[in-house]
PDB file of C-alpha atoms in Angstrom:
ATOM      1  CA  UNK A  12     119.036  99.714  80.425  1.00 62.00           C
ATOM      2  CA  UNK A  13     119.507 101.785  77.200  1.00 78.00           C
ATOM      3  CA  UNK A  14     122.578  99.717  76.049  1.00 84.00           C
ATOM      4  CA  UNK A  15     120.117  96.224  76.569  1.00 80.00           C
ATOM      5  CA  UNK A  16     117.435  98.054  74.481  1.00 82.00           C
ATOM      6  CA  UNK A  17     120.023  99.022  71.818  1.00 84.00           C
ATOM      7  CA  UNK A  18     121.197  95.488  71.723  1.00 85.00           C
ATOM      8  CA  UNK A  19     117.827  94.073  71.383  1.00 83.00           C
ATOM      9  CA  UNK A  20     116.910  96.120  68.502  1.00 85.00           C
ATOM     10  CA  UNK A  21     120.090  95.342  66.624  1.00 87.00           C
ATOM     11  CA  UNK A  22     119.796  91.597  67.242  1.00 86.00           C
ATOM     12  CA  UNK A  23     116.558  91.781  66.004  1.00 84.00           C
ATOM     13  CA  UNK A  24     117.416  93.645  62.790  1.00 86.00           C
ATOM     14  CA  UNK A  25     120.118  91.117  62.201  1.00 86.00           C
ATOM     15  CA  UNK A  26     117.273  88.304  62.572  1.00 84.00           C
ATOM     16  CA  UNK A  27     115.193  89.892  59.638  1.00 88.00           C
ATOM     17  CA  UNK A  28     118.055  89.851  57.695  1.00 87.00           C
ATOM     18  CA  UNK A  29     118.973  86.985  55.032  1.00 86.00           C
ATOM     19  CA  UNK A  30     121.190  84.669  57.356  1.00 87.00           C
ATOM     20  CA  UNK A  31     121.667  80.857  57.704  1.00 87.00           C
ATOM     21  CA  UNK A  32     119.684  78.841  60.102  1.00 85.00           C
ATOM     22  CA  UNK A  33     122.601  78.434  62.446  1.00 86.00           C
ATOM     23  CA  UNK A  34     123.287  81.954  62.826  1.00 85.00           C
ATOM     24  CA  UNK A  35     119.521  82.506  63.385  1.00 82.00           C
ATOM     25  CA  UNK A  36     119.439  80.357  66.267  1.00 85.00           C
ATOM     26  CA  UNK A  37     122.474  81.938  67.776  1.00 88.00           C
ATOM     27  CA  UNK A  38     120.742  85.273  67.575  1.00 83.00           C
ATOM     28  CA  UNK A  39     117.735  83.662  69.123  1.00 86.00           C
ATOM     29  CA  UNK A  40     119.721  82.666  72.138  1.00 84.00           C
ATOM     30  CA  UNK A  41     121.621  86.000  72.218  1.00 83.00           C
ATOM     31  CA  UNK A  42     117.984  87.560  71.937  1.00 80.00           C
ATOM     32  CA  UNK A  43     116.866  85.449  74.958  1.00 81.00           C
ATOM     33  CA  UNK A  44     119.626  86.030  77.326  1.00 82.00           C
ATOM     34  CA  UNK A  45     119.249  90.113  76.673  1.00 80.00           C
ATOM     35  CA  UNK A  46     115.542  89.768  77.422  1.00 80.00           C
ATOM     36  CA  UNK A  47     116.296  87.794  80.547  1.00 81.00           C
ATOM     37  CA  UNK A  48     118.653  90.521  81.566  1.00 80.00           C
ATOM     38  CA  UNK A  49     116.387  93.271  80.948  1.00 79.00           C
ATOM     39  CA  UNK A  50     113.848  91.036  83.056  1.00 78.00           C
ATOM     40  CA  UNK A  51     116.157  91.003  86.135  1.00 74.00           C
ATOM     41  CA  UNK A  52     116.862  94.431  85.799  1.00 77.00           C
ATOM     42  CA  UNK A  53     113.164  95.484  86.049  1.00 74.00           C
ATOM     43  CA  UNK A  54     112.436  92.966  88.583  1.00 72.00           C
ATOM     44  CA  UNK A  55     115.228  94.228  90.871  1.00 72.00           C
ATOM     45  CA  UNK A  56     114.136  98.046  90.328  1.00 72.00           C
ATOM     46  CA  UNK A  57     110.884  97.036  91.235  1.00 69.00           C
ATOM     47  CA  UNK A  58     112.036  95.190  94.603  1.00 65.00           C
ATOM     48  CA  UNK A  59     114.298  98.142  95.358  1.00 64.00           C
ATOM     49  CA  UNK A  60     111.393 100.721  94.928  1.00 63.00           C
ATOM     50  CA  UNK A  61     109.198  98.809  97.102  1.00 58.00           C
ATOM     51  CA  UNK A  62     111.997  98.525  99.721  1.00 55.00           C
ATOM     52  CA  UNK A  63     111.471 102.220  99.948  1.00 55.00           C
ATOM     53  CA  UNK A  64     108.182 102.070 101.661  1.00 51.00           C
ATOM     54  CA  UNK A  65     105.250 104.234 100.992  1.00 48.00           C
ATOM     55  CA  UNK A  66     105.397 107.378  99.084  1.00 45.00           C
ATOM     56  CA  UNK A  67     105.771 110.911 100.906  1.00 42.00           C
ATOM     57  CA  UNK A  68     102.210 111.702 102.196  1.00 40.00           C
ATOM     58  CA  UNK A  69     100.718 108.347 102.353  1.00 42.00           C
ATOM     59  CA  UNK A  70     100.149 107.033 105.673  1.00 44.00           C
ATOM     60  CA  UNK A  71      99.593 103.483 105.145  1.00 58.00           C
ATOM     61  CA  UNK A  72     102.452 101.016 103.202  1.00 78.00           C
ATOM     62  CA  UNK A  73     100.978  99.452 100.087  1.00 88.00           C
ATOM     63  CA  UNK A  74     100.593  95.543 100.278  1.00 92.00           C
ATOM     64  CA  UNK A  75     103.433  93.855  98.537  1.00 92.00           C
ATOM     65  CA  UNK A  76     102.377  92.534  95.011  1.00 91.00           C
ATOM     66  CA  UNK A  77     102.725  88.970  94.086  1.00 88.00           C
ATOM     67  CA  UNK A  78     105.781  89.996  91.750  1.00 87.00           C
ATOM     68  CA  UNK A  79     107.630  91.521  94.743  1.00 88.00           C
ATOM     69  CA  UNK A  80     107.072  88.262  96.666  1.00 87.00           C
ATOM     70  CA  UNK A  81     108.091  86.096  94.145  1.00 84.00           C
ATOM     71  CA  UNK A  82     111.011  88.084  93.662  1.00 83.00           C
ATOM     72  CA  UNK A  83     112.435  86.935  96.988  1.00 82.00           C
ATOM     73  CA  UNK A  84     115.000  88.979  99.112  1.00 82.00           C
ATOM     74  CA  UNK A  85     112.546  88.660 102.328  1.00 85.00           C
ATOM     75  CA  UNK A  86     112.030  86.874 105.588  1.00 84.00           C
ATOM     76  CA  UNK A  87     109.009  86.810 107.739  1.00 85.00           C
ATOM     77  CA  UNK A  88     108.721  85.664 111.366  1.00 83.00           C
ATOM     78  CA  UNK A  89     105.219  84.279 110.719  1.00 85.00           C
ATOM     79  CA  UNK A  90     105.310  80.565 110.361  1.00 80.00           C
ATOM     80  CA  UNK A  91     101.581  79.893 111.099  1.00 82.00           C
ATOM     81  CA  UNK A  92      99.219  77.664 108.905  1.00 81.00           C
ATOM     82  CA  UNK A  93      97.459  81.036 107.955  1.00 86.00           C
ATOM     83  CA  UNK A  94     100.635  82.344 106.553  1.00 86.00           C
ATOM     84  CA  UNK A  95     101.482  79.380 104.499  1.00 81.00           C
ATOM     85  CA  UNK A  96      97.864  79.603 103.199  1.00 85.00           C
ATOM     86  CA  UNK A  97      98.438  83.214 102.021  1.00 89.00           C
ATOM     87  CA  UNK A  98     101.775  82.622 100.819  1.00 87.00           C
ATOM     88  CA  UNK A  99      99.908  79.804  98.651  1.00 84.00           C
ATOM     89  CA  UNK A 100      97.414  82.248  97.420  1.00 88.00           C
ATOM     90  CA  UNK A 101     100.346  84.167  95.805  1.00 86.00           C
ATOM     91  CA  UNK A 102     101.462  81.126  94.182  1.00 82.00           C
ATOM     92  CA  UNK A 103     104.114  79.984  96.269  1.00 80.00           C
ATOM     93  CA  UNK A 104     104.574  75.916  95.887  1.00 72.00           C
ATOM     94  CA  UNK A 105     105.781  73.994  98.939  1.00 66.00           C
ATOM     95  CA  UNK A 106     107.765  70.916  98.659  1.00 58.00           C
ATOM     96  CA  UNK A 107     107.129  69.834 102.288  1.00 57.00           C
ATOM     97  CA  UNK A 108     103.572  69.683 104.300  1.00 57.00           C
ATOM     98  CA  UNK A 109     105.644  70.670 107.450  1.00 61.00           C
ATOM     99  CA  UNK A 110     104.777  74.228 108.383  1.00 63.00           C
ATOM    100  CA  UNK A 111     104.272  75.076 112.002  1.00 60.00           C
ATOM    101  CA  UNK A 112     105.461  77.299 115.191  1.00 59.00           C
ATOM    102  CA  UNK A 113     108.302  74.854 115.661  1.00 67.00           C
ATOM    103  CA  UNK A 114     110.091  76.926 113.018  1.00 70.00           C
ATOM    104  CA  UNK A 115     111.560  80.313 113.368  1.00 72.00           C
ATOM    105  CA  UNK A 116     110.818  82.014 110.270  1.00 75.00           C
ATOM    106  CA  UNK A 117     110.568  81.467 106.496  1.00 78.00           C
ATOM    107  CA  UNK A 118     112.047  83.329 103.614  1.00 76.00           C
ATOM    108  CA  UNK A 119     112.108  83.519  99.935  1.00 77.00           C
ATOM    109  CA  UNK A 120     115.581  84.228  98.242  1.00 68.00           C
ATOM    110  CA  UNK A 121     116.164  84.331  94.564  1.00 60.00           C
ATOM    111  CA  UNK A 122     112.909  82.497  94.034  1.00 54.00           C
ATOM    112  CA  UNK A 123     113.796  79.689  96.450  1.00 60.00           C
ATOM    113  CA  UNK A 124     111.295  79.398  99.214  1.00 64.00           C
ATOM    114  CA  UNK A 125     112.153  77.666 102.722  1.00 63.00           C
ATOM    115  CA  UNK A 126     111.104  77.497 105.988  1.00 61.00           C
ATOM    116  CA  UNK A 127     114.112  76.963 108.948  1.00 58.00           C
ATOM    117  CA  UNK A 128     115.006  77.186 112.247  1.00 51.00           C
ATOM    118  CA  UNK A 129     117.416  79.510 114.341  1.00 49.00           C
ATOM    119  CA  UNK A 130     121.018  79.192 113.046  1.00 48.00           C
ATOM    120  CA  UNK A 131     120.318  78.937 109.335  1.00 55.00           C
ATOM    121  CA  UNK A 132     117.713  81.515 109.266  1.00 56.00           C
ATOM    122  CA  UNK A 133     119.893  84.042 111.389  1.00 54.00           C
ATOM    123  CA  UNK A 134     122.818  83.293 109.091  1.00 54.00           C
ATOM    124  CA  UNK A 135     121.353  83.076 105.605  1.00 55.00           C
ATOM    125  CA  UNK A 136     117.883  85.027 105.890  1.00 50.00           C
ATOM    126  CA  UNK A 137     117.819  88.089 108.637  1.00 55.00           C
ATOM    127  CA  UNK A 138     121.400  89.242 107.882  1.00 60.00           C
ATOM    128  CA  UNK A 139     120.797  89.679 103.891  1.00 74.00           C
ATOM    129  CA  UNK A 140     116.962  89.845 103.494  1.00 81.00           C
ATOM    130  CA  UNK A 141     114.493  92.346 104.374  1.00 86.00           C
ATOM    131  CA  UNK A 142     111.625  91.479 106.741  1.00 88.00           C
ATOM    132  CA  UNK A 143     108.112  91.410 105.930  1.00 90.00           C
ATOM    133  CA  UNK A 144     104.844  90.587 108.007  1.00 92.00           C
ATOM    134  CA  UNK A 145     101.782  89.327 107.152  1.00 92.00           C
ATOM    135  CA  UNK A 146      98.261  91.358 107.861  1.00 92.00           C
ATOM    136  CA  UNK A 147      95.470  88.967 106.766  1.00 91.00           C
ATOM    137  CA  UNK A 148      96.045  87.841 103.206  1.00 91.00           C
ATOM    138  CA  UNK A 149      98.394  90.637 102.461  1.00 93.00           C
ATOM    139  CA  UNK A 150     102.292  91.266 103.280  1.00 93.00           C
ATOM    140  CA  UNK A 151     104.017  94.384 103.869  1.00 93.00           C
ATOM    141  CA  UNK A 152     107.754  95.453 104.385  1.00 91.00           C
ATOM    142  CA  UNK A 153     108.852  95.825 108.111  1.00 88.00           C
ATOM    143  CA  UNK A 154     107.819  94.157 111.239  1.00 80.00           C
ATOM    144  CA  UNK A 155     104.609  93.915 112.767  1.00 75.00           C
TER     145      UNK A 155
END
């Protein structure tokens, strides 16, 4: 993370010097890439930290934040209408109105949200994603 910070500072300093428009545009693109890497690293740290569960001495797990849910990396066995509405309240958008108990699970992986049946859920999500559960309009790591 410090290397990225140093590179951002260096890039900003170069952008403030007397350079032509082409070089300035390239430096802007480079800065954008650096900031994207930094965002991704921070997002990953946030997700990893939330997977650790509640801090020592805390009896109840904290609900997942909107950022944690939107980061993906989870699956949920709840495919009820209430679950869909709760996820919408966190900012998820759905391309389909189909959402019912016919589906085995829902999952979010790399900001892509999906619902699905048996084989693709087992192969895609349950093997590499962490389970969450819904309690009211809140979501938590683990199973209910």
